[in-house]
mmCIF file of C-alpha atoms in Angstrom:
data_model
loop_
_atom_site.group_PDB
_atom_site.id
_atom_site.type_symbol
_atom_site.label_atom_id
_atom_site.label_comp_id
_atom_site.label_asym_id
_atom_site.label_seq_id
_atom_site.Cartn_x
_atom_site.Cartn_y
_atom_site.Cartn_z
ATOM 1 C CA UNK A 22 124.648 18.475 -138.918
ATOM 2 C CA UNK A 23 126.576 20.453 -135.966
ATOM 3 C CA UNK A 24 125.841 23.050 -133.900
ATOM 4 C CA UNK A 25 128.561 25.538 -132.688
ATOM 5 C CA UNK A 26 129.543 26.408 -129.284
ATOM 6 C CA UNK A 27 131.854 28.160 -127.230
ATOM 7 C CA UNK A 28 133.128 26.233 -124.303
ATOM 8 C CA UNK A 29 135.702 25.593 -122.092
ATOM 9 C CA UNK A 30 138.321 22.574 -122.359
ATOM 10 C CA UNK A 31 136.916 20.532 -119.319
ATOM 11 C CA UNK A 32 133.623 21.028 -120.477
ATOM 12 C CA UNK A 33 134.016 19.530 -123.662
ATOM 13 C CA UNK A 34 135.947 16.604 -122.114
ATOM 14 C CA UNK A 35 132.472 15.808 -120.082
ATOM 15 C CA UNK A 36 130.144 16.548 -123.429
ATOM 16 C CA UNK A 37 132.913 14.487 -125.439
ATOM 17 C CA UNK A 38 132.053 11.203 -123.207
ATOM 18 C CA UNK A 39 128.630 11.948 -123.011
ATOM 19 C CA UNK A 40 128.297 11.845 -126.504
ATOM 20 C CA UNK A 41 130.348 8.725 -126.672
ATOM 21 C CA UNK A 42 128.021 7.006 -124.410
ATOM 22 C CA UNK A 43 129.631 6.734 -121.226
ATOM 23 C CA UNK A 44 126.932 5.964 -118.355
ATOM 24 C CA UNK A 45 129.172 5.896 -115.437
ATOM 25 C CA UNK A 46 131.639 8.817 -113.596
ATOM 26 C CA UNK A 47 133.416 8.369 -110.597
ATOM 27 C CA UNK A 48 135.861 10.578 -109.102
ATOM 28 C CA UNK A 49 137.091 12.689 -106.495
ATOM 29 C CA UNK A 50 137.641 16.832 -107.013
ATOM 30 C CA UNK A 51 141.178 17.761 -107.686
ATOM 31 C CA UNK A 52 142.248 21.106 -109.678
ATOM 32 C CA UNK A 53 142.246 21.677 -112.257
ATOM 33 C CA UNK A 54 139.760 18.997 -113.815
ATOM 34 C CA UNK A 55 137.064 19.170 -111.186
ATOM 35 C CA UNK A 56 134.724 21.010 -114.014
ATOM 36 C CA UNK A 57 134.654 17.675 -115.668
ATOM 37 C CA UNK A 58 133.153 16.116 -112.467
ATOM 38 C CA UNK A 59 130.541 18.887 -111.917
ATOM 39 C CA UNK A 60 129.167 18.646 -115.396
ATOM 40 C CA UNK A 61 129.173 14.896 -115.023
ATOM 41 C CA UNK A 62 126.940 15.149 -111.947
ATOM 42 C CA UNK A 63 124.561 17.627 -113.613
ATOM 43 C CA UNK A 64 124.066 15.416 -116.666
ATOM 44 C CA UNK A 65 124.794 11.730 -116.034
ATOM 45 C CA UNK A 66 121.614 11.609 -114.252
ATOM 46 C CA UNK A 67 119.502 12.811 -117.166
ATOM 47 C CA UNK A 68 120.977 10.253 -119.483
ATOM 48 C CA UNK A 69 120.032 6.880 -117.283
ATOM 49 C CA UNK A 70 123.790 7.416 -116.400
ATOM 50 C CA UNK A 71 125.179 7.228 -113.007
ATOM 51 C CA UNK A 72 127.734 9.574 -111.096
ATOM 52 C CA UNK A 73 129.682 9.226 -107.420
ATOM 53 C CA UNK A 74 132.171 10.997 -105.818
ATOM 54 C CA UNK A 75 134.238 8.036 -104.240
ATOM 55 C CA UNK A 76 136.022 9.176 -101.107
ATOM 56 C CA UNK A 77 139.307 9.167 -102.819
ATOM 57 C CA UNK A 78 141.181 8.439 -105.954
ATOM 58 C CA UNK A 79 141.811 4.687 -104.998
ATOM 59 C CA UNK A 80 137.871 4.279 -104.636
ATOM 60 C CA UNK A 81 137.323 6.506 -107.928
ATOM 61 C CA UNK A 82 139.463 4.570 -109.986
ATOM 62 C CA UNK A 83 137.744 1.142 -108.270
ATOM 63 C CA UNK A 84 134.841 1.972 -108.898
ATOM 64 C CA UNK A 85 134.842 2.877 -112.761
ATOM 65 C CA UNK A 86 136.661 -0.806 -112.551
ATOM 66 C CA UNK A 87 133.659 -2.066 -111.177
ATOM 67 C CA UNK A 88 131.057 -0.376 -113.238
ATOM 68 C CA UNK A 89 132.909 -1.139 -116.539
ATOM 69 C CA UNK A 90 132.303 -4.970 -116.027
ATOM 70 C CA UNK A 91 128.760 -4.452 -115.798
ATOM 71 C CA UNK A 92 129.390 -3.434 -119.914
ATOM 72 C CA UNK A 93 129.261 0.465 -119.010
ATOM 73 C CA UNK A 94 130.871 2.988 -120.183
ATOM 74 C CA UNK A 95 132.813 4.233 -117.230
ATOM 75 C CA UNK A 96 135.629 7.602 -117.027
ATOM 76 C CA UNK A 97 137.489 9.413 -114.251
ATOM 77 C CA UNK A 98 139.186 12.579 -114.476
ATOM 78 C CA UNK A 99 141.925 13.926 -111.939
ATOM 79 C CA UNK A 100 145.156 15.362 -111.870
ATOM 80 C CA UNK A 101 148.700 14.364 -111.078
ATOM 81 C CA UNK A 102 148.381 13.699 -107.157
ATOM 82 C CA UNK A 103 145.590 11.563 -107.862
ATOM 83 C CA UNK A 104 147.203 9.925 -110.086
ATOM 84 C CA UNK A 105 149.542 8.677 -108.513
ATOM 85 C CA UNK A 106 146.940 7.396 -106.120
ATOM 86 C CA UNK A 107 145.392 5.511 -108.982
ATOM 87 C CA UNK A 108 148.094 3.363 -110.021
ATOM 88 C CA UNK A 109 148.019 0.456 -108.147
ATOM 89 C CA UNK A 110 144.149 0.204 -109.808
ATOM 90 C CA UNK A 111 145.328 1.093 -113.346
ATOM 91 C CA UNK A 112 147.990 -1.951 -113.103
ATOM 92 C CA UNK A 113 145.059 -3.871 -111.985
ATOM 93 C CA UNK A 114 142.878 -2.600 -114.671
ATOM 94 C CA UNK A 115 145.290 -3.582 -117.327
ATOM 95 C CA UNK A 116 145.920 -7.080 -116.454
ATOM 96 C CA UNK A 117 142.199 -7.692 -116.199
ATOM 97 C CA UNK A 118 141.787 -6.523 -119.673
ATOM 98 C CA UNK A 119 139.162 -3.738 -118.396
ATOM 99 C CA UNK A 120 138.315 -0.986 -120.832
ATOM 100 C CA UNK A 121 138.040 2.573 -119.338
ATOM 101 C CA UNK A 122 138.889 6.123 -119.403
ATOM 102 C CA UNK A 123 141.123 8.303 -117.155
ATOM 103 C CA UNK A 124 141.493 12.106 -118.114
ATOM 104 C CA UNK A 125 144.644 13.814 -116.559
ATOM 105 C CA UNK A 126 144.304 17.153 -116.920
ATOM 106 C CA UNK A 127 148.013 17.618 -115.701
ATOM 107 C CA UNK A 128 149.242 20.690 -113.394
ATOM 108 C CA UNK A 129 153.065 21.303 -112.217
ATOM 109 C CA UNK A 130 154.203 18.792 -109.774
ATOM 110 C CA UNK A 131 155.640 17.181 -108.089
ATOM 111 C CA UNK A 132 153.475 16.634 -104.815
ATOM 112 C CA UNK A 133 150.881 19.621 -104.640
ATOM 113 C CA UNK A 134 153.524 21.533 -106.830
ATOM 114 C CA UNK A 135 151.276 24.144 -108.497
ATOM 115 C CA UNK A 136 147.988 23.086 -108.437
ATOM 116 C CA UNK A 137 146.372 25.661 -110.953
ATOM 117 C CA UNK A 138 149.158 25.686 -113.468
ATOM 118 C CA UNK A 139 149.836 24.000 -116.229
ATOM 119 C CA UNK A 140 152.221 21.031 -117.406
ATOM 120 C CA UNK A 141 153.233 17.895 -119.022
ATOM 121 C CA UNK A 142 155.063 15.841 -116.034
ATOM 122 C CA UNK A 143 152.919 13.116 -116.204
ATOM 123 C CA UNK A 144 153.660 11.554 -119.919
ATOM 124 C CA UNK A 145 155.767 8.673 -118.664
ATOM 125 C CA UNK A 146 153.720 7.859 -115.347
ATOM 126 C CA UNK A 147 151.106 7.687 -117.557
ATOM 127 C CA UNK A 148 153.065 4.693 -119.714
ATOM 128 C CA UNK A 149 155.348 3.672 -116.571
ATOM 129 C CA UNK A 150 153.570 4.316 -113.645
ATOM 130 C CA UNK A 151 152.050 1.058 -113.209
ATOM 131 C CA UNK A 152 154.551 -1.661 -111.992
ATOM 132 C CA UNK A 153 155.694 -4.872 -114.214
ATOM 133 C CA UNK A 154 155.858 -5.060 -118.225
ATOM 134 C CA UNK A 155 152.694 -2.458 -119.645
ATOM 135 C CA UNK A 156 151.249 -0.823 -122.459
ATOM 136 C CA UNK A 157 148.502 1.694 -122.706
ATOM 137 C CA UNK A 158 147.070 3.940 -124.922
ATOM 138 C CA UNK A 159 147.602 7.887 -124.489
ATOM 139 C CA UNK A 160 145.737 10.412 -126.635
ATOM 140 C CA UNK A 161 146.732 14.584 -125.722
ATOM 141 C CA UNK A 162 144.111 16.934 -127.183
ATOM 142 C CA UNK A 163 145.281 20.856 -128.104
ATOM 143 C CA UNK A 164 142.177 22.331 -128.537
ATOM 144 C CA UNK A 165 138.896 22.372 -126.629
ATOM 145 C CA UNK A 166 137.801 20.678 -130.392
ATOM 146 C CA UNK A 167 140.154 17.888 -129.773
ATOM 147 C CA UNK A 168 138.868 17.345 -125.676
ATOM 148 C CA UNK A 169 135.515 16.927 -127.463
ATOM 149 C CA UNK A 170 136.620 14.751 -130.221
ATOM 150 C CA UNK A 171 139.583 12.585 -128.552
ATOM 151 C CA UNK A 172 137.399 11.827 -125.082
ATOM 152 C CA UNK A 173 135.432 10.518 -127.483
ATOM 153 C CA UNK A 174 137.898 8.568 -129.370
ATOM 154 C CA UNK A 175 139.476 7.121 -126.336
ATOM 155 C CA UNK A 176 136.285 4.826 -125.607
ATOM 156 C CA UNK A 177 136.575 3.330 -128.962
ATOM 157 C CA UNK A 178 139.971 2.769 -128.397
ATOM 158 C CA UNK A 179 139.353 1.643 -124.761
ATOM 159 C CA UNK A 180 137.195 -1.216 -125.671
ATOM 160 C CA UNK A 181 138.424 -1.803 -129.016
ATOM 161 C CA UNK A 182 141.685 -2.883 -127.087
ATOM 162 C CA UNK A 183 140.113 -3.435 -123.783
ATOM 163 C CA UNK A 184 142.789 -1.392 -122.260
ATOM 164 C CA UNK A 185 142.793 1.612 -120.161
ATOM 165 C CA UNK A 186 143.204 4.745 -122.288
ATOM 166 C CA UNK A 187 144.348 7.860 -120.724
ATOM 167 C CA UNK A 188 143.390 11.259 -122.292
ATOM 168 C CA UNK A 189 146.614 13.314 -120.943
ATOM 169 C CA UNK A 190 145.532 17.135 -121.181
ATOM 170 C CA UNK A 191 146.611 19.989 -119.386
ATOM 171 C CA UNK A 192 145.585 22.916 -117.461
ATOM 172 C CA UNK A 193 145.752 25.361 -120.589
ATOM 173 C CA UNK A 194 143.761 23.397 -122.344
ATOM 174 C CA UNK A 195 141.598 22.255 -119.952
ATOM 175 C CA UNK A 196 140.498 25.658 -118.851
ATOM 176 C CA UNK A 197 140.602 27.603 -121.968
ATOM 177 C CA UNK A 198 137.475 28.533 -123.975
ATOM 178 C CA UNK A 199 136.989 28.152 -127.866
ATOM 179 C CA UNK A 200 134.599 28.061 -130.077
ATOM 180 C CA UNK A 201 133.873 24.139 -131.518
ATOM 181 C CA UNK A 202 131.428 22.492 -133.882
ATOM 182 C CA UNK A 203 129.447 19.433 -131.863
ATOM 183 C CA UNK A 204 128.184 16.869 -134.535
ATOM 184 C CA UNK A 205 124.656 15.281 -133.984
ATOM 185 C CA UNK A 206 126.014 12.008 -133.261
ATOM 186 C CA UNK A 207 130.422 10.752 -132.507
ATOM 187 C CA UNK A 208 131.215 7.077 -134.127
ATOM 188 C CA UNK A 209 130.530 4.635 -131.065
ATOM 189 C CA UNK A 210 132.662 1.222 -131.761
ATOM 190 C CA UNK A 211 131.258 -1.202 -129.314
ATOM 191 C CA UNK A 212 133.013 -3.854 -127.283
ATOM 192 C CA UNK A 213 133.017 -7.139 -129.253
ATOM 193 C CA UNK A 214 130.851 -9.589 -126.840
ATOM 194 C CA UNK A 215 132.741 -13.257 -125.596
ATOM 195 C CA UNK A 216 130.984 -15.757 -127.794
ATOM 196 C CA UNK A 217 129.237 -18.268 -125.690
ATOM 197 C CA UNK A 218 131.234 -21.131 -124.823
ATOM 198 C CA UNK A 219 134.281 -19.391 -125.245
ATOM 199 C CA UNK A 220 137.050 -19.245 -122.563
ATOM 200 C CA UNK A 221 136.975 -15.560 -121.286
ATOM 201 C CA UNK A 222 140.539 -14.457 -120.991
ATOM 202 C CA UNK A 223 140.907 -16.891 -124.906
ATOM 203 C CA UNK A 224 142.319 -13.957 -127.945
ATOM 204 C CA UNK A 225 142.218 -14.230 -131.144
ATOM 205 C CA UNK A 226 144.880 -13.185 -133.727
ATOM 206 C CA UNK A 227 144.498 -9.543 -132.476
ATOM 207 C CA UNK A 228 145.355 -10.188 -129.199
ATOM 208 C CA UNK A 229 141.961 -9.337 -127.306
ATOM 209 C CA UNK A 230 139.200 -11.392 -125.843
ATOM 210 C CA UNK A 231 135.673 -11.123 -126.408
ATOM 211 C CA UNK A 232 134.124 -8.935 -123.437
ATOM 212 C CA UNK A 233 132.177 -11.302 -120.961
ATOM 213 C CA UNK A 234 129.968 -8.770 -118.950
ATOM 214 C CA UNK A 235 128.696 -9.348 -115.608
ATOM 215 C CA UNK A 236 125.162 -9.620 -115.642
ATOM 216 C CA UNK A 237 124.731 -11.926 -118.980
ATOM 217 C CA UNK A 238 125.206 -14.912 -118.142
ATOM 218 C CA UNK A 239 128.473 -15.737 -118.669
ATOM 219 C CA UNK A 240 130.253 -17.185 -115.722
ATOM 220 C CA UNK A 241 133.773 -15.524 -115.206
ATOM 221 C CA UNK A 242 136.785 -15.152 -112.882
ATOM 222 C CA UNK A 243 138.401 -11.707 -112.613
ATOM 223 C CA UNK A 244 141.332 -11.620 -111.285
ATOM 224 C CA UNK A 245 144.741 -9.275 -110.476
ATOM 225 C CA UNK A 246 146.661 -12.432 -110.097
ATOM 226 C CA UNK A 247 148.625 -14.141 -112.994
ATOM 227 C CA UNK A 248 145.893 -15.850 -114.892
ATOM 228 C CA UNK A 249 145.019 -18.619 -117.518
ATOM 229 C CA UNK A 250 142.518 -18.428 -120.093
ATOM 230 C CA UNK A 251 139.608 -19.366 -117.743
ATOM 231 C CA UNK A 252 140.698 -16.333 -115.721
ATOM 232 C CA UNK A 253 142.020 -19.009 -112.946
ATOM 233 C CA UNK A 254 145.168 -18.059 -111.023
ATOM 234 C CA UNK A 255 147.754 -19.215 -111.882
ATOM 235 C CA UNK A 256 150.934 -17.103 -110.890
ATOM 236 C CA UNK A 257 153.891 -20.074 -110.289
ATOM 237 C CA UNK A 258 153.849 -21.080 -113.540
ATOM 238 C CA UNK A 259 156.249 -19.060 -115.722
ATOM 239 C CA UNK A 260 154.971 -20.050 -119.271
ATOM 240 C CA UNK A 261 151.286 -18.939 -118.308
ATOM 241 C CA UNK A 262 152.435 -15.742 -117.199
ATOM 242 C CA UNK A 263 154.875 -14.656 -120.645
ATOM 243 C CA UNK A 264 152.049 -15.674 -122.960
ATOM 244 C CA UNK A 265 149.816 -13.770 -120.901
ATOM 245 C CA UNK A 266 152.134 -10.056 -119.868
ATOM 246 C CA UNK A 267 153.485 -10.866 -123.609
ATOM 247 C CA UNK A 268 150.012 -10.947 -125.470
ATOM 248 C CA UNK A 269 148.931 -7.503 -122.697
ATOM 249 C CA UNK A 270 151.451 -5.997 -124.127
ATOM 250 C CA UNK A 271 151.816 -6.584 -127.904
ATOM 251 C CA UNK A 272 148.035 -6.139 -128.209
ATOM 252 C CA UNK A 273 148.790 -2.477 -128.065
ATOM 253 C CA UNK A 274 152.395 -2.402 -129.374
ATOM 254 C CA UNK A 275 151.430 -4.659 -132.428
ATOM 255 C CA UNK A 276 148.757 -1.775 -133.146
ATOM 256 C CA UNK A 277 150.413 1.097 -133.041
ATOM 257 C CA UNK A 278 149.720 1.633 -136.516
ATOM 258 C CA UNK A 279 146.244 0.957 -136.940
ATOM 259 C CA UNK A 280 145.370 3.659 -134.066
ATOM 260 C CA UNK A 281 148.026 6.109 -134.797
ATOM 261 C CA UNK A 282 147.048 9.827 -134.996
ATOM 262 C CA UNK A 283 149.488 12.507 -136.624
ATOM 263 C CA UNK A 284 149.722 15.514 -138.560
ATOM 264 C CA UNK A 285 152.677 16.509 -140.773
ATOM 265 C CA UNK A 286 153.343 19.585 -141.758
ATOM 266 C CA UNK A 287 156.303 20.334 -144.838
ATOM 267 C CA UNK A 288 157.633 17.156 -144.544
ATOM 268 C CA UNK A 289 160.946 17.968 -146.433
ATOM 269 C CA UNK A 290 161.781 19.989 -143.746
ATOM 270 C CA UNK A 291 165.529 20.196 -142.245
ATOM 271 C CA UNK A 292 164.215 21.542 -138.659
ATOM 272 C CA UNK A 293 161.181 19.838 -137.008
ATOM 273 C CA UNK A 294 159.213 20.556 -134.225
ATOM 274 C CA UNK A 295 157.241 17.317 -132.636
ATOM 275 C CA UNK A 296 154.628 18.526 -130.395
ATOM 276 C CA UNK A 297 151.220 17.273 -128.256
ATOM 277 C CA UNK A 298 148.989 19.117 -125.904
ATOM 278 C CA UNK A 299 149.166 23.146 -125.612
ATOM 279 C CA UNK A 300 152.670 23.443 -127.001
ATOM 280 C CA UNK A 301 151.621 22.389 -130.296
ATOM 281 C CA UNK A 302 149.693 25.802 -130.267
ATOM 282 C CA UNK A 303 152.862 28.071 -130.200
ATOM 283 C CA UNK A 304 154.365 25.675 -132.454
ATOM 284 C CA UNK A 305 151.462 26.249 -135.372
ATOM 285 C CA UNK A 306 151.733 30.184 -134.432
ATOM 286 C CA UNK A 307 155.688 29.658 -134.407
ATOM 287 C CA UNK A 308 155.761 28.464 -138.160
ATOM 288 C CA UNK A 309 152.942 30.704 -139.454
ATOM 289 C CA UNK A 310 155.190 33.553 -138.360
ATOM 290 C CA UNK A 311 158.491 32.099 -139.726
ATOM 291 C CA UNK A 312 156.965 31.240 -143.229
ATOM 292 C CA UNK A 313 159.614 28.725 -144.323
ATOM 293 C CA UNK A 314 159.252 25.281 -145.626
ATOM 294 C CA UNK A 315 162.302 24.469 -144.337
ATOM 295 C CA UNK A 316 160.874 24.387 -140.588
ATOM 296 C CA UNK A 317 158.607 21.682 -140.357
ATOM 297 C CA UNK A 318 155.606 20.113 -137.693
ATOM 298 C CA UNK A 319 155.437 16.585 -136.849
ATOM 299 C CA UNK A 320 151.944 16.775 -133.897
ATOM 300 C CA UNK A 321 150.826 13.867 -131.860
ATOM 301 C CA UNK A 322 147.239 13.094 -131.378
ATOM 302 C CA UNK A 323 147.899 9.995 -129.953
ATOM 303 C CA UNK A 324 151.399 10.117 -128.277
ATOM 304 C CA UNK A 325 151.110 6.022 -126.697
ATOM 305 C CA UNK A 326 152.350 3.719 -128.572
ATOM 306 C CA UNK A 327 154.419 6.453 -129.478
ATOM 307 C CA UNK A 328 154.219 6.676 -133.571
ATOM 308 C CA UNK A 329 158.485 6.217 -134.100
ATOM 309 C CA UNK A 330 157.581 5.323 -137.597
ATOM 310 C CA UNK A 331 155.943 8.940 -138.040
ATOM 311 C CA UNK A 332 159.613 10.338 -138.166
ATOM 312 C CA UNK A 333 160.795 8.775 -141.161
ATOM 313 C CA UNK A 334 158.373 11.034 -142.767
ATOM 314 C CA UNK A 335 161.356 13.144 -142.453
ATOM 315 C CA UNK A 336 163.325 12.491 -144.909
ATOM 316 C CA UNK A 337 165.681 15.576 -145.118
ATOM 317 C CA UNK A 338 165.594 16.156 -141.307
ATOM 318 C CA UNK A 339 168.960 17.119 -139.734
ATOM 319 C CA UNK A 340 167.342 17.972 -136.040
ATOM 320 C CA UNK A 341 163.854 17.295 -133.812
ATOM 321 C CA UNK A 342 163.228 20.253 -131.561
ATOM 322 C CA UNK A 343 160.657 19.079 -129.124
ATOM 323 C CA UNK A 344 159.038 21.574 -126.907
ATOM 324 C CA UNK A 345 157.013 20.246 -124.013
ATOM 325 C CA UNK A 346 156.055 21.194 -120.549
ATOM 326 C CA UNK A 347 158.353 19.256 -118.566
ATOM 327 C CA UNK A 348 162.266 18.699 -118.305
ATOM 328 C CA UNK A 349 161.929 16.602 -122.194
ATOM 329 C CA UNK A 350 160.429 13.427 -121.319
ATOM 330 C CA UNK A 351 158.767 12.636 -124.184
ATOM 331 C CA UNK A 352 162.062 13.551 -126.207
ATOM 332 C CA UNK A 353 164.064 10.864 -124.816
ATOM 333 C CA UNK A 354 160.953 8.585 -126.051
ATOM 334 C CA UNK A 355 161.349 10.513 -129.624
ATOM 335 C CA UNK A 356 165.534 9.860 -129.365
ATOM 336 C CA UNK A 357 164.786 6.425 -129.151
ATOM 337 C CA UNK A 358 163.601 5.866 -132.795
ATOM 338 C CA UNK A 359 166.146 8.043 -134.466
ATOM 339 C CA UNK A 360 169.635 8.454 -134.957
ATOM 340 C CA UNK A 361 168.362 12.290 -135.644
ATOM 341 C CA UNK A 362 169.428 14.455 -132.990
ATOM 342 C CA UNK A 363 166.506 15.163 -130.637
ATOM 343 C CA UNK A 364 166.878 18.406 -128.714
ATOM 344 C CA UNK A 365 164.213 18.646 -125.428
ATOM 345 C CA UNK A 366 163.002 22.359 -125.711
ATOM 346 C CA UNK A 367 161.358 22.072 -121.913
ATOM 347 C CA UNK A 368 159.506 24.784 -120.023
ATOM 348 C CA UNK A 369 158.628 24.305 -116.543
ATOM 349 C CA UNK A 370 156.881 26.446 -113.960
ATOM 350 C CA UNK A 371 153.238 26.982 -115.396
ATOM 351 C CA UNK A 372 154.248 29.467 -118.823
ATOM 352 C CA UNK A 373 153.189 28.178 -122.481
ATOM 353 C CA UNK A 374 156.357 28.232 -124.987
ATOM 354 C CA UNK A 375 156.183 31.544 -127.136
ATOM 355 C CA UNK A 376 156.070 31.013 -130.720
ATOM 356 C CA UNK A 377 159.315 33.929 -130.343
ATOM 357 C CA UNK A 378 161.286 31.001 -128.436
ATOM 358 C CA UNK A 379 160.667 28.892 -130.731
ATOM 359 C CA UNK A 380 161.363 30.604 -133.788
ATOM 360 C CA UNK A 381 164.364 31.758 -132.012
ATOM 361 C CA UNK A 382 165.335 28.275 -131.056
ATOM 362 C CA UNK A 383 164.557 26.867 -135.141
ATOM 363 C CA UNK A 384 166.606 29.677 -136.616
ATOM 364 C CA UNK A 385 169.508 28.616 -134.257
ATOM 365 C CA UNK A 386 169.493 25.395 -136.550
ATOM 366 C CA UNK A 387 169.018 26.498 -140.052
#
């Protein structure tokens, strides 16, 4: 069963977590995602949950840290001056192996740039921004539907991977209202628990540890410095610290697969759009308008790892248009995988791509 609603983008981010069971929210207000924050406060209380606003973005992101190794389900939300101020945390988060979510509802940049438009500048901070060898996992929602359903998702994927997982949105979508379809109940995948006895920081053939939650009785050392599999420091010794970035890193690169999320649309297509976020909007209206199968869609759900398998679906493809809120930063990523040309369609400044710039842009191809 669902039940239908009409909501805005932000608040279906904060119903979207709910529903996935996260119990803990801290943050600091920042446009344009501070709607996320307010609901948070209104509600986390009612469901045993707990909500602060830290005094910053450092202490926000510290915090969900913190309340994530008590086995909660912990978010943040901000925007791109915050995080920035988050980094630092997030590279902290990642080499501890500490599953939580950070929405980015991005807005023009940089500094204060615009703080209640709209963009896309943070896509490679968001895979980049922390310092030494990374990998994360980045979902971008186009729809208030997919804030609901992809907040959601990122928890599984969170501590399925025990990895930070960003949900990179933006200001159109964050603030625009739709009607969407809430089901009774989202799919909750729960951390797998450290088996007693076992070494906490020991993987498997997938690459990630049990969880060892505080509180349980296991007895564990958490740590930002290079560590063994006791969690003890040990940053001189080179060989502890490859098998340990290396197996970070290729827990989420060897999966790429397994959690990608696309939609193809006429994949025989000589001219493709690749889309994610608000764009891929005026890219659906954009090829409802044209009517020709040889214009073609490929649209990212989950944009990191980025899916380069996903554009050998395109067999008969001769050129990737790829419109995005920023100067193309995402294309170079797409130009990577292909020796099909990739051509950055970018828009800066707060406006949404028409679907008449982008037909207009297509039929200069065909």
């Amino acid at each position: 069963m669902t039940r239908l609603e009409f909501m805005q983008g932000n608040t279906a981010c904060a119903e979207g977590a709910l529903a996935a069971g996260c119990r803990f929210f801290g943050g600091y207000p920042i446009t344009p995602s501070t709607e996320i924050a307010e609901l948070m406060a209104r509600k986390m209380p009612k469901v045993g949950g707990a909500f602060i606003q830290m005094e910053d973005e450092l202490a926000s992101i510290a915090s969900v840290i913190g309340a994530s190794w008590t086995g909660a389900r912990a978010m943040t939300a901000t925007s791109g001056p915050g995080f920035s101020l988050m980094m630092e945390n997030i590279g902290y988060a990642i080499m501890t192996e500490t599953p939580c979510v950070v929405v980015d509802v991005q807005r023009g940049g940089p500094s204060t740039g615009q703080p209640t438009r709209a963009a896309q500048g943070d896509m490679m901070q968001c895979r980049f921004g922390s310092h030494g060898d990374v990998s994360v996992i980045a979902v971008s929602p186009a729809s208030v539907q997919e804030m609901y359903e992809l907040t959601a998702k990122a928890f599984n994927l969170a501590d399925r991977y025990r990895v930070p997982t960003f949900v990179m949105t933006d200001e159109i979508i964050g603030h625009m209202r739709e009607r969407i379809e809430i089901p009774d109940a989202v799919e909750i995948v729960p951390r797998r628990p450290l088996e007693k006895g076992s070494l906490p920081f020991a993987a498997g053939e997938d690459g990630v540890p049990g969880f060892p939650a505080f509180g349980q009785g296991y007895g564990v050392h958490v740590t930002g410095l290079t560590h063994d599999e006791r969690g003890y420091p040990s940053s001189t010794d080179p060989h502890v610290h490859e098998r340990l970035v290396s197996r970070l890193v290729n827990k989420v690169e060897g999966a790429r697969q397994e959690m990608a999320d696309f939609a193809v649309t006429n994949p025989d297509a000589e001219v493709v759009f690749i889309s994610y976020g608000a764009p891929v909007r005026s890219v659906a209206q954009a090829i409802h308008d044209m009517d020709d199968e040889r214009v073609g869609h490929l649209r990212l759900r989950v944009v990191w790892p980025f899916p380069d398998f996903a554009l050998a679906v395109f067999k008969s493809a001769r050129v990737f248009l790829m419109p995005e809120l920023n100067l193309g930063q995402m294309a170079r990523e797409a130009a990577r995988h292909t020796t099909v040309p990739v051509v950055s369609v970018p828009e800066i400044g707060g406006e949404l791509h028409t679907p008449d710039r982008l037909i207009a842009c297509a039929e200069g191809y065909l």
